[in-house]
Coordinates of C-alpha atoms in Angstrom, one line a residue:
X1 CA -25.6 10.2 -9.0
X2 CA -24.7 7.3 -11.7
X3 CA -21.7 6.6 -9.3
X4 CA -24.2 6.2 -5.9
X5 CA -26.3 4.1 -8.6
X6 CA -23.5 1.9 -9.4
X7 CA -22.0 1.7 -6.1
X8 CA -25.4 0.7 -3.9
X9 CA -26.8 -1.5 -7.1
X10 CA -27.6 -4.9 -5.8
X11 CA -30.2 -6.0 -8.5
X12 CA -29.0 -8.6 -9.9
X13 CA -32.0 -8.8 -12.7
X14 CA -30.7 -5.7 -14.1
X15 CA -28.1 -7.7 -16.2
X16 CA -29.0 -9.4 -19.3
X17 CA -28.4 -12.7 -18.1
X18 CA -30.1 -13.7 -15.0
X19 CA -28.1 -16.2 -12.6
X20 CA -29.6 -19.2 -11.6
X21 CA -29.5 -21.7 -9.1
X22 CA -26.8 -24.4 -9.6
X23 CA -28.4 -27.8 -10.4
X24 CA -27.4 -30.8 -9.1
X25 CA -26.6 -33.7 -11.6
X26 CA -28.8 -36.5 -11.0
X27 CA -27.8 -39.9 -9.1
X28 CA -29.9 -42.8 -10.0
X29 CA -30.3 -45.3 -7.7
X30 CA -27.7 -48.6 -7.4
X31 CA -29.1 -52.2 -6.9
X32 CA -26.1 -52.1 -3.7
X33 CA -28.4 -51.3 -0.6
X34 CA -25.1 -50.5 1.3
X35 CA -23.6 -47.6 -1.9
X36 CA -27.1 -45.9 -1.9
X37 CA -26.4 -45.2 2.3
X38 CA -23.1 -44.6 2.0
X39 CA -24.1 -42.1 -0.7
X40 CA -26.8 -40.1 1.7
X41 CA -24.4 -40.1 4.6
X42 CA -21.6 -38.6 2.5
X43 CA -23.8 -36.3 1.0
X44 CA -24.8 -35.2 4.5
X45 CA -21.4 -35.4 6.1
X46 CA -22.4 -38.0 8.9
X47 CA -24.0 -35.8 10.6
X48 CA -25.3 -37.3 13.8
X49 CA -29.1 -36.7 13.6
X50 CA -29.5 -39.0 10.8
X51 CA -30.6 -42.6 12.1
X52 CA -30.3 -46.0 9.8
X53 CA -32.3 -48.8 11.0
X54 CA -32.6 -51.9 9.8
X55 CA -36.0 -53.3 9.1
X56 CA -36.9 -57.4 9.3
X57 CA -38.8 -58.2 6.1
X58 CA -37.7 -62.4 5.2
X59 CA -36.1 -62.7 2.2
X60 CA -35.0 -58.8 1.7
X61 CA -32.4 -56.7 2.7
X62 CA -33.8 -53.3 3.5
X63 CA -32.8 -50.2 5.0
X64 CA -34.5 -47.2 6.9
X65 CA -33.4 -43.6 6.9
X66 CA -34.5 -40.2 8.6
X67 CA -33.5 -37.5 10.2
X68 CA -34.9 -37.9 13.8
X69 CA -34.5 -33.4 14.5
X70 CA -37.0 -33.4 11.9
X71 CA -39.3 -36.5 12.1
X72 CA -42.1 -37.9 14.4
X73 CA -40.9 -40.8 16.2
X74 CA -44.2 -41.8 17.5
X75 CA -45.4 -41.9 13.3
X76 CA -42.5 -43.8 12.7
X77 CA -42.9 -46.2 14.9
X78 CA -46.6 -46.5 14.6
X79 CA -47.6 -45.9 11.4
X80 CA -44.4 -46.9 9.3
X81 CA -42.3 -49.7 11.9
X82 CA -45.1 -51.5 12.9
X83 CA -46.8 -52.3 9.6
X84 CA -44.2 -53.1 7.4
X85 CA -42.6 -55.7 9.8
X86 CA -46.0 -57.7 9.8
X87 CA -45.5 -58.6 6.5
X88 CA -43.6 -61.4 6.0
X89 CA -43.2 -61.6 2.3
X90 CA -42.2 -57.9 -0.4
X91 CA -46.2 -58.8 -1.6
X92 CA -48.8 -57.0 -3.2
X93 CA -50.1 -56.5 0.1
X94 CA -47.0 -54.8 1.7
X95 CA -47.2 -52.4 -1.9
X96 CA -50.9 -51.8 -0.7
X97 CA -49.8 -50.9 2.6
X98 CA -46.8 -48.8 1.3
X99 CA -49.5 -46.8 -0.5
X100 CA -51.4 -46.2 2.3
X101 CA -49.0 -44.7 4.0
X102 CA -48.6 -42.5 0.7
X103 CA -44.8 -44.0 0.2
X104 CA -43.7 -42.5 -3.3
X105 CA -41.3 -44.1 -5.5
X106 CA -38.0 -42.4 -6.3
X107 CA -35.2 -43.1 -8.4
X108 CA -32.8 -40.1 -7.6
X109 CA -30.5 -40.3 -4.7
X110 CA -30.0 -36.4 -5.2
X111 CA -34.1 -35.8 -4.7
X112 CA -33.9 -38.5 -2.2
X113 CA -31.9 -36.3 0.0
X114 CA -33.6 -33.0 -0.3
X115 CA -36.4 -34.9 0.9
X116 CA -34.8 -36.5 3.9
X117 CA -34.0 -33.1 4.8
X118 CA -37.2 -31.9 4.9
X119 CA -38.4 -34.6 7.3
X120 CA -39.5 -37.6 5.1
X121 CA -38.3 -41.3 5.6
X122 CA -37.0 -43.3 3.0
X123 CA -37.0 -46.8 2.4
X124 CA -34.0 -48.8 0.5
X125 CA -34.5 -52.3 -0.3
X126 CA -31.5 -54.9 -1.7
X127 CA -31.8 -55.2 -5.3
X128 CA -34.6 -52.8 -6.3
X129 CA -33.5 -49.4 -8.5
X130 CA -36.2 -47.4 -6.3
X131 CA -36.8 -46.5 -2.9
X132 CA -39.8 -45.3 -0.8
X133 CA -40.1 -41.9 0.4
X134 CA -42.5 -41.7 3.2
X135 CA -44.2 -38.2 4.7
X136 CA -43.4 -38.6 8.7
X137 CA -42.4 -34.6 9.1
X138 CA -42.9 -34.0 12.6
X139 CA -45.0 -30.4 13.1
X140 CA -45.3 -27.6 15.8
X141 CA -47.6 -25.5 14.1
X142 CA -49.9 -23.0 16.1
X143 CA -53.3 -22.5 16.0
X144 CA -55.2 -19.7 13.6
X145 CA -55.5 -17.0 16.0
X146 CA -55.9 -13.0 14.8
X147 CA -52.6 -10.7 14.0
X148 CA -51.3 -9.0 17.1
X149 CA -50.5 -6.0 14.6
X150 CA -53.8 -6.2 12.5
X151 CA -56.4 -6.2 14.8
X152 CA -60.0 -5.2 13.2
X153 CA -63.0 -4.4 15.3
X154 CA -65.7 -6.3 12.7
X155 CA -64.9 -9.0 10.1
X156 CA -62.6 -12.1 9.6
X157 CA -59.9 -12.3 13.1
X158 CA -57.5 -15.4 11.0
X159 CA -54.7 -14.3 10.5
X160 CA -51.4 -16.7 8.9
X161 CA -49.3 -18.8 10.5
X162 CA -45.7 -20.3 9.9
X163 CA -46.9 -23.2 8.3
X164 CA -46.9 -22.8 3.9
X165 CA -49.8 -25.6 3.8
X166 CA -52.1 -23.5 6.3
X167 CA -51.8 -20.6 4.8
X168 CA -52.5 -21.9 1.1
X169 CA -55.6 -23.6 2.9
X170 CA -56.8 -20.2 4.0
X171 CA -56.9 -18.5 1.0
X172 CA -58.2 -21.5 -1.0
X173 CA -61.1 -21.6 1.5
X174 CA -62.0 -18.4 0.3
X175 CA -61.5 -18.6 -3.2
X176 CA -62.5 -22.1 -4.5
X177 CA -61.4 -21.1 -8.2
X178 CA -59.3 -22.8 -10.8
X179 CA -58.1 -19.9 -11.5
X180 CA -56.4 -19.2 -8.7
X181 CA -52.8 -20.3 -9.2
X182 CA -49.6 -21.3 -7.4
X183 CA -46.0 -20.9 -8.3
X184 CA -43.4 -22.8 -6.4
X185 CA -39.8 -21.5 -5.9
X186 CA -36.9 -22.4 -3.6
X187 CA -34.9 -19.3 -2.5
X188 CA -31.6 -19.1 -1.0
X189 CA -28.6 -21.2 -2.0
X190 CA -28.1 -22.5 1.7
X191 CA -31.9 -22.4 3.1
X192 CA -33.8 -23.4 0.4
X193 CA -36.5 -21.7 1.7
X194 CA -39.8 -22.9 -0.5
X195 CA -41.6 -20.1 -1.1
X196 CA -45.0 -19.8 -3.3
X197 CA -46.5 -17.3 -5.4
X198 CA -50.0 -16.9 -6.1
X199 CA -52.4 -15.2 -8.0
X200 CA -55.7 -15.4 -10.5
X201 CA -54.6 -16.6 -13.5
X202 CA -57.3 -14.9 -15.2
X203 CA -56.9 -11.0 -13.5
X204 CA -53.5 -10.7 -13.2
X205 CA -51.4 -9.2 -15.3
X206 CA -49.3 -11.8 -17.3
X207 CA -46.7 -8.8 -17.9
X208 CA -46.5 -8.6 -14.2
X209 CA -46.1 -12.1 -13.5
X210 CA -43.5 -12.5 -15.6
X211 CA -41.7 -10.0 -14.0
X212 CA -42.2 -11.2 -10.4
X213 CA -41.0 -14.3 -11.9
X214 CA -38.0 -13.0 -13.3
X215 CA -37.0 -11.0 -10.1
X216 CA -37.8 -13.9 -8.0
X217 CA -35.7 -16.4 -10.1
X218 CA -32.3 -13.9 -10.0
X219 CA -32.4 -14.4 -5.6
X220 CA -29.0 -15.8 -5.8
X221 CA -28.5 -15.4 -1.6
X222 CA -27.2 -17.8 0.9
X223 CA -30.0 -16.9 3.5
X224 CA -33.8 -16.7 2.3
X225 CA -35.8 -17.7 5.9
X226 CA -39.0 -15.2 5.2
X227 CA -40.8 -13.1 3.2
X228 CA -39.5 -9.9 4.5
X229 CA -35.3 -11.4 3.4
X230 CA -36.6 -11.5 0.1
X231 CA -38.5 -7.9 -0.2
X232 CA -35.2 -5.9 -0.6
X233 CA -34.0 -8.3 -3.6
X234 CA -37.6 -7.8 -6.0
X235 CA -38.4 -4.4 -4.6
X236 CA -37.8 -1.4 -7.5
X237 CA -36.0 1.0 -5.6
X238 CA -34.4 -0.3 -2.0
X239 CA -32.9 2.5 -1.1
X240 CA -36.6 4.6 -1.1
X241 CA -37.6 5.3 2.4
X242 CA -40.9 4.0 1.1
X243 CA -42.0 0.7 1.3
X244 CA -43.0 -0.7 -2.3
X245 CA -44.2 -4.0 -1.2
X246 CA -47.2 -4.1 1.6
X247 CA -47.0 -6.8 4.7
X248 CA -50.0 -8.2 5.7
X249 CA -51.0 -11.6 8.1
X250 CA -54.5 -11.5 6.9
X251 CA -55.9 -14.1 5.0
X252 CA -58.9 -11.4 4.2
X253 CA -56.7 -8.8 3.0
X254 CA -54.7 -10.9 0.4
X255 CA -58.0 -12.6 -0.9
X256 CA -59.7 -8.8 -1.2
X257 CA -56.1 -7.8 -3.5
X258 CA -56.1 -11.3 -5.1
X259 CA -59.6 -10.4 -6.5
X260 CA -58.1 -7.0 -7.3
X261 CA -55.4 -8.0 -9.8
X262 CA -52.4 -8.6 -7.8
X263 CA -50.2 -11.0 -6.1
X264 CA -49.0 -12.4 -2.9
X265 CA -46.1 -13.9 -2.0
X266 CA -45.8 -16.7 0.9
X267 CA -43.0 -18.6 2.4
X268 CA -42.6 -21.4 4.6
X269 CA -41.8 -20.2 8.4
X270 CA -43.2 -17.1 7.8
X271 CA -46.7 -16.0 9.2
X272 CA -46.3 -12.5 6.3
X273 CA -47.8 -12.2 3.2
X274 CA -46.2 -9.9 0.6
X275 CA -48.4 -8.3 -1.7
X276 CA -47.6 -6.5 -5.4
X277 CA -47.9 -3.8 -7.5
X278 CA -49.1 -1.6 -4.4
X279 CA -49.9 2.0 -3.9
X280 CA -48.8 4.6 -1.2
X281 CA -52.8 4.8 -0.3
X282 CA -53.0 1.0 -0.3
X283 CA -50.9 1.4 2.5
X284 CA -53.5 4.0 4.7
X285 CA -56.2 0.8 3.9
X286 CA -57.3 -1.4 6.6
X287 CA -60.2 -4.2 6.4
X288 CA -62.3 -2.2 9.0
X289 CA -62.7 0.3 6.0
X290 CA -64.9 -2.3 3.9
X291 CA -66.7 -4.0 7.0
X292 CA -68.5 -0.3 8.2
X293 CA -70.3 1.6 5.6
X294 CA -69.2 4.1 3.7
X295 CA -69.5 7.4 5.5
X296 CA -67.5 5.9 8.5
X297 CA -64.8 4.3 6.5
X298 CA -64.2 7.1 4.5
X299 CA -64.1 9.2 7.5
X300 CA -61.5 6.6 9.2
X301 CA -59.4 7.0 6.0
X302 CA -59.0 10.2 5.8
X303 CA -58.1 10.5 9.2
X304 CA -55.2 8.2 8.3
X305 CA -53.7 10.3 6.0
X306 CA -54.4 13.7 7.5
X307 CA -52.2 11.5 10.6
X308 CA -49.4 11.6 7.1
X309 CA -49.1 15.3 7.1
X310 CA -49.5 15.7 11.0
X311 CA -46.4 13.4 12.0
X312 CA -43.9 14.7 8.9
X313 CA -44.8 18.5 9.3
X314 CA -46.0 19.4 12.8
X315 CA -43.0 18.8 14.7
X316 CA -41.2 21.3 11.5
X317 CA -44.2 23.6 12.2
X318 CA -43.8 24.4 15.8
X319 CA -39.7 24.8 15.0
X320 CA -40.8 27.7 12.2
X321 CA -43.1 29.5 13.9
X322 CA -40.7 29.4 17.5
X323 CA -37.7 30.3 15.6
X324 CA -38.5 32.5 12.5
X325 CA -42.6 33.0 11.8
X326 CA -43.6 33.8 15.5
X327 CA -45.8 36.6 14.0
X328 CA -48.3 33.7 13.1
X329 CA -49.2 32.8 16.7
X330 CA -52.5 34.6 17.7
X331 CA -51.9 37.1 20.2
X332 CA -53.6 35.8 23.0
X333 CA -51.5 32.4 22.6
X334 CA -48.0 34.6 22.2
X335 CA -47.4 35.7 26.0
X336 CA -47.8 31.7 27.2
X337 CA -45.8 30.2 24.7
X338 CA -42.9 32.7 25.2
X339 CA -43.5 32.4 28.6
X340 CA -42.8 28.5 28.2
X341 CA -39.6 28.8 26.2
X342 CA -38.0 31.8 27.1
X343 CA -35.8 29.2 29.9
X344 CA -35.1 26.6 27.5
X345 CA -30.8 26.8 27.3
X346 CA -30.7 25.7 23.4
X347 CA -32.8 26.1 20.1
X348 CA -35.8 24.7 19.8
X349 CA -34.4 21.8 17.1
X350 CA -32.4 20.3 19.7
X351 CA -35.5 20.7 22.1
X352 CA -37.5 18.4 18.8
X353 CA -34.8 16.1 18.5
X354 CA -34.2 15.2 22.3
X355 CA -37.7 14.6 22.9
X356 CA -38.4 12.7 19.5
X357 CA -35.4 10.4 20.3
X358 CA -36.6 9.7 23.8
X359 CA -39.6 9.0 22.4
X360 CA -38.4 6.5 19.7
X361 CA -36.4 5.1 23.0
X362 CA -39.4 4.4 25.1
X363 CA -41.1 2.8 22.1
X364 CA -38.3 0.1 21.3
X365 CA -38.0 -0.4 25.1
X366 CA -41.7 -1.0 25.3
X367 CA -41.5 -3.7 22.1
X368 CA -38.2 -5.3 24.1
X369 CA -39.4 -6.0 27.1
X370 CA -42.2 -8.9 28.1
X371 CA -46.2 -7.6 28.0
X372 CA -46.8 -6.5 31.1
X373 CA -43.4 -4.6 31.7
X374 CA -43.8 -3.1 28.3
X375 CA -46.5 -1.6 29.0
X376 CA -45.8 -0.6 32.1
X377 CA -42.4 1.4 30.6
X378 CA -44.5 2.7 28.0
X379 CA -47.1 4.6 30.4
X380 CA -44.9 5.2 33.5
X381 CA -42.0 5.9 31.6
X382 CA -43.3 9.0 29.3
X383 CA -45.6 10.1 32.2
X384 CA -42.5 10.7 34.9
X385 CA -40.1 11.5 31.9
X386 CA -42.4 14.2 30.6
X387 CA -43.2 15.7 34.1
X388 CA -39.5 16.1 35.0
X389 CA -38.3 17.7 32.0
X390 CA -40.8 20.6 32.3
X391 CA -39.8 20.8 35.7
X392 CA -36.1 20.8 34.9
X393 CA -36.5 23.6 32.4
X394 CA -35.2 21.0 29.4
X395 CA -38.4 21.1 27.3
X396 CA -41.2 23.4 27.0
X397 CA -44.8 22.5 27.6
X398 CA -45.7 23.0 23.9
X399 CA -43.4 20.9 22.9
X400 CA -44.7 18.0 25.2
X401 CA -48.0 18.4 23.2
X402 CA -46.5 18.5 19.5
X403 CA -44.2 15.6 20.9
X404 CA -47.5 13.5 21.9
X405 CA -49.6 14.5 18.9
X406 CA -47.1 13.4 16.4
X407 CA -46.1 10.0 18.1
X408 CA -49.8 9.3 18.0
X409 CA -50.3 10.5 14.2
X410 CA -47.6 8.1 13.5
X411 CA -49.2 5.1 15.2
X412 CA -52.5 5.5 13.2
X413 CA -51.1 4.1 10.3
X414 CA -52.3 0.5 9.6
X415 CA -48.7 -0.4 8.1
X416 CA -45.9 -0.8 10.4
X417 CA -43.9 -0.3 7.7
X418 CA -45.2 3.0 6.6
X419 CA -45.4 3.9 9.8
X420 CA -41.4 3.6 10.5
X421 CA -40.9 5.4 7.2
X422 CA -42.8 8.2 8.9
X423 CA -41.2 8.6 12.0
X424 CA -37.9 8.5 9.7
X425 CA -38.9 11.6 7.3
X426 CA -39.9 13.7 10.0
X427 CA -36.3 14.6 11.0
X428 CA -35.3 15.9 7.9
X429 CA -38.6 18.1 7.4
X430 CA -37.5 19.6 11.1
X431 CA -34.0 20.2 9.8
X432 CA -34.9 21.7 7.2
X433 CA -37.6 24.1 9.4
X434 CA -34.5 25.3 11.6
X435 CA -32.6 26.0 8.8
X436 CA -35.3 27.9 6.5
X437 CA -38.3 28.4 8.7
X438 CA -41.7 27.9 6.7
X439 CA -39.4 27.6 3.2
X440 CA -37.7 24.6 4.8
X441 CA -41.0 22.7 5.1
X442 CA -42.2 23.6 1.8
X443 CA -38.7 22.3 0.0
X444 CA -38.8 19.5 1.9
X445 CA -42.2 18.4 1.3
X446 CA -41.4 18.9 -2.4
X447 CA -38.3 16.8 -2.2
X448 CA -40.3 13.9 -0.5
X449 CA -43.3 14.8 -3.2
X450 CA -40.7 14.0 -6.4
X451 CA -39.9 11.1 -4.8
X452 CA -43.3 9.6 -4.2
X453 CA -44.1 10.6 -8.0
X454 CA -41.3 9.3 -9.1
X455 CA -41.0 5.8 -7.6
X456 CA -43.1 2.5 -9.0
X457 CA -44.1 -0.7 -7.9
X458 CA -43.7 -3.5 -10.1
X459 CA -44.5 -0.8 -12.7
X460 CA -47.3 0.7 -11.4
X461 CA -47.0 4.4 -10.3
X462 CA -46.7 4.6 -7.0
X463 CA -48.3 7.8 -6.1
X464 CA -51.5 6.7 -7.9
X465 CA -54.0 8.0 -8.8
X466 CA -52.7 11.2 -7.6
X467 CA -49.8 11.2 -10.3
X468 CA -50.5 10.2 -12.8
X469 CA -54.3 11.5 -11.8
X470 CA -57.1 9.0 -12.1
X471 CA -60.5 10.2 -10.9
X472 CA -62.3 7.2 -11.2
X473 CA -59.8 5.4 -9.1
X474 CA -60.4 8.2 -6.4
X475 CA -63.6 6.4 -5.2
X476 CA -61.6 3.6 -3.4
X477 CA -58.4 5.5 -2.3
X478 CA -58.7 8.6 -0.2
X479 CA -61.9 7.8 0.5
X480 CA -64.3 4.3 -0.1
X481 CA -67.7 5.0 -1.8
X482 CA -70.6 2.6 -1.3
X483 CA -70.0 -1.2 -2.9
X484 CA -72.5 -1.2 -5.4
X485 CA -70.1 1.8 -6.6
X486 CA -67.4 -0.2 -6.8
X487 CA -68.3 -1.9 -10.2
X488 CA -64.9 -1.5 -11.3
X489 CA -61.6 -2.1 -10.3
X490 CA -58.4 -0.2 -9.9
X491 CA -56.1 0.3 -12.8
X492 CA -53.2 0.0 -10.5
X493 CA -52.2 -3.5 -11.4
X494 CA -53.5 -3.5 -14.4
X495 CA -55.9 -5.9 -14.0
X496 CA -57.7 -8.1 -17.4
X497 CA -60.4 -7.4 -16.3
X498 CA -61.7 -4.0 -14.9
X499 CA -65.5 -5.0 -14.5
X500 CA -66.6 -6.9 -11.4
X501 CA -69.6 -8.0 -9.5
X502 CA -71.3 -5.1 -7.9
X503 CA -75.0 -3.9 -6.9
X504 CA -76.5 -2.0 -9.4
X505 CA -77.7 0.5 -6.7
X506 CA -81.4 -0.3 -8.2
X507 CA -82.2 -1.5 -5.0
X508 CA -81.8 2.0 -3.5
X509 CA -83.1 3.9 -6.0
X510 CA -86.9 1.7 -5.1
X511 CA -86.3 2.4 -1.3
X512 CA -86.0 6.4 -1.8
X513 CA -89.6 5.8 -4.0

């Protein structure tokens, strides 16, 4: 196992020294207009999208650079163009208006050009040891609109987008705190993605922080483009089938966790928040829990998680009983199902697999293809496909309806990520039923129970509070209780605080009077 360890290891923050980021020696500016172009063009190899203009100011020599694949023209030209070649004289007034167009003064030709990368002009003027960096990014950002994937019948319906700044503005909005912090990084060697994290300075865990720091800062890859690249470098274990880190594009959701104790992660291009230390039941969690009462969100949970057990063991279950335990079907249920099977040429885990692989077939086909067609695949496809296989003798009809109830089971799940894990460990639990009946199911389940007990988030057990068992975390888990109730939060992430606003339930208590 130490070999497998060693051999799959890709954690670079495992070592004792963490690698960093190469820095870039700094290049102060020259007094030479013409060395500090020649300078950014080398540096960029010439490449053809960078345009050098020449501005008329009397009496200066001066020089303007951008990249136009990344900059407005029409803000150039307007806002930029236009007002500095009224000025006749390098005044206080042109300064004034340089300001106004919120021009920053740099001195290092190495900053200058990360900058003109990201879409900012900069302005070189003969005989000056500083230049003007100028904001004129040009932007194709779409509007707020709710997650396709994360659609809630009451509450908030924003969801992120692939602009950083948007997405920061959300969650501000919502928590107008000054405790509510935000850590910049650049990830990937070749991308330089920026990427943020945040959190409440006074709930989080500084332990915690510290250590998404750390994990964040030993990213030494070429290509960081979105939150979900960088999930498989910070995650504990990456080769769990279990996701350790929980996706969400609602704004609502990371504010509720912020307030909880935890963080988020955000990137630029990237409409996916990550959020850590998380839970496996943090994962069966959807808003809609919070926005009905009680009694109907509990119910809705549970249903989630009963949908755990029903995808990973009733496929197994149906092999077990057809193959070994057939003495469990009641009597009156015996003559039609042997009726139903008794034709089928080959066992019935070859019978599970071919229809769970068609199903996982019709599925990708359905994401594939455009709306309409998808759909249209999706419905058509399972209805003919089902029909004809009974017909041909290739399936039984009991296994069309264990086919059917699982796929939905697996859909219930609010996580797409959990969700593939479960389609995923269902194949080994229906091995293992072929092999060993009823004994199968029960050593697999075990298997995948060891696991779940065994693996952490960020430090924070991940089967909790199961294992280790935590009654008073129970009341927001499997099931929510009311929110006065809620007077304390989870000791998942380890939170500095574990008291929070709540109704007293005195309220209540005067109505029953």
């Amino acid at each position: 196992m130490g070999f497998f360890q060693k051999m799959f290891s890709n954690n670079p923050r495992q070592s004792s020294s963490i690698s960093k980021m190469p820095v870039l020696t700094p290049q102060p500016l020259l007094p030479n207009i013409q060395e500090n172009i020649n300078y950014v063009k080398d540096a960029l190899f010439h490449t053809d999208d960078l345009i050098h203009q020449t501005l008329s100011i009397p009496g200066y020599n001066s020089e303007f650079l951008f990249l136009y694949s990344m900059c407005d023209q029409k803000k150039i030209r307007d806002e930029i163009l236009k007002p500095i070649s009224d000025h006749r004289h390098l005044d206080q007034e042109l300064k004034e208006t340089l300001i106004d167009m919120r021009a920053n003064k740099h001195d290092d030709l190495e900053n200058v050009i990360d900058l003109l990368v990201k879409g900012n002009a900069v302005l070189f003027i003969e005989g000056f040891t500083e230049c003007y960096v100028i904001e004129v990014r040009s932007s194709h950002e779409r509007n707020v609109t709710e997650p396709s994937n994360e659609k809630t019948v009451e509450g908030s319906h924003a969801g992120f987008v692939e602009s950083l700044t948007i997405n920061l503005q959300l969650v501000r909005k919502h928590i107008e705190n000054r405790n509510l912090v935000v850590r910049r990084y650049k990830l990937g060697k070749q991308t330089r993605a920026e990427t943020v994290l945040i959190y409440l300075n006074n709930l989080a865990n500084p332990e915690l922080i510290d250590e998404i720091n750390e994990r964040l800062r030993s990213i030494t890859a070429d290509n960081i483009t979105s939150t979900e690249f960088i999930e498989e470098y910070i995650e504990d274990t990456s080769l769990s089938p279990f996701p350790q880190l929980l996706h969400t594009e609602r704004p609502d959701r990371v504010i509720a966790n912020l307030l909880e104790g935890r963080a988020a992660l955000l990137a630029e291009g990237s409409p996916t928040a990550l959020l850590m230390p998380v839970t496996f039941f943090s994962f069966y969690q959807s808003p809609d829990d919070y926005y009905f009462r009680s009694f109907s969100g509990s119910f809705i949970r549970f249903i989630r998680i009963v949908s755990f057990v029903i995808a990973i063991c009733l496929p197994a279950y149906y092999i077990a009983v057809v193959s070994f335990h057939y003495e469990v079907i009641p009597q009156d249920l015996l003559l039609p199902i042997k009726s139903s099977i008794e034709h089928i040429p080959y066992p019935p885990i070859l019978e599970a697999l071919f229809m769970e692989l068609t199903i996982e077939l019709l599925r990708e086909a359905g994401i594939r293809l455009p709306g309409p067609v998808g759909q249209t695949i999706g419905i058509v496809g399972g209805l003919v496909i089902g029909d004809a296989v009974i017909k041909a003798g290739l399936v039984s009809n009991a296994m069309i309806i264990v086919v059917a109830l699982t796929a939905i089971s697996s859909f219930v799940v609010p996580s797409h990520e959990m969700s593939s894990s479960v389609r995923i460990l269902r194949f080994p639990v229906m091995i293992g039923a072929s092999l060993f009946g009823f004994f199968g199911i029960v050593y697999s389940l075990m298997m995948i129970l060891i696991h779940l007990c065994s693996l952490h988030s960020f430090g924070t057990p991940y089967f909790a509070p199961v294992a280790p068992f935590r009654l008073k975390d129970w009341k927001d888990a499997i099931i929510r209780l009311p929110q006065w109730k809620l007077n304390k939060r989870s000791n998942d992430p380890a939170p500095q605080k574990l008291d929070q606003e709540g109704y007293s339930g005195e309220g209540q208590q005067h109505g029953d009077d």
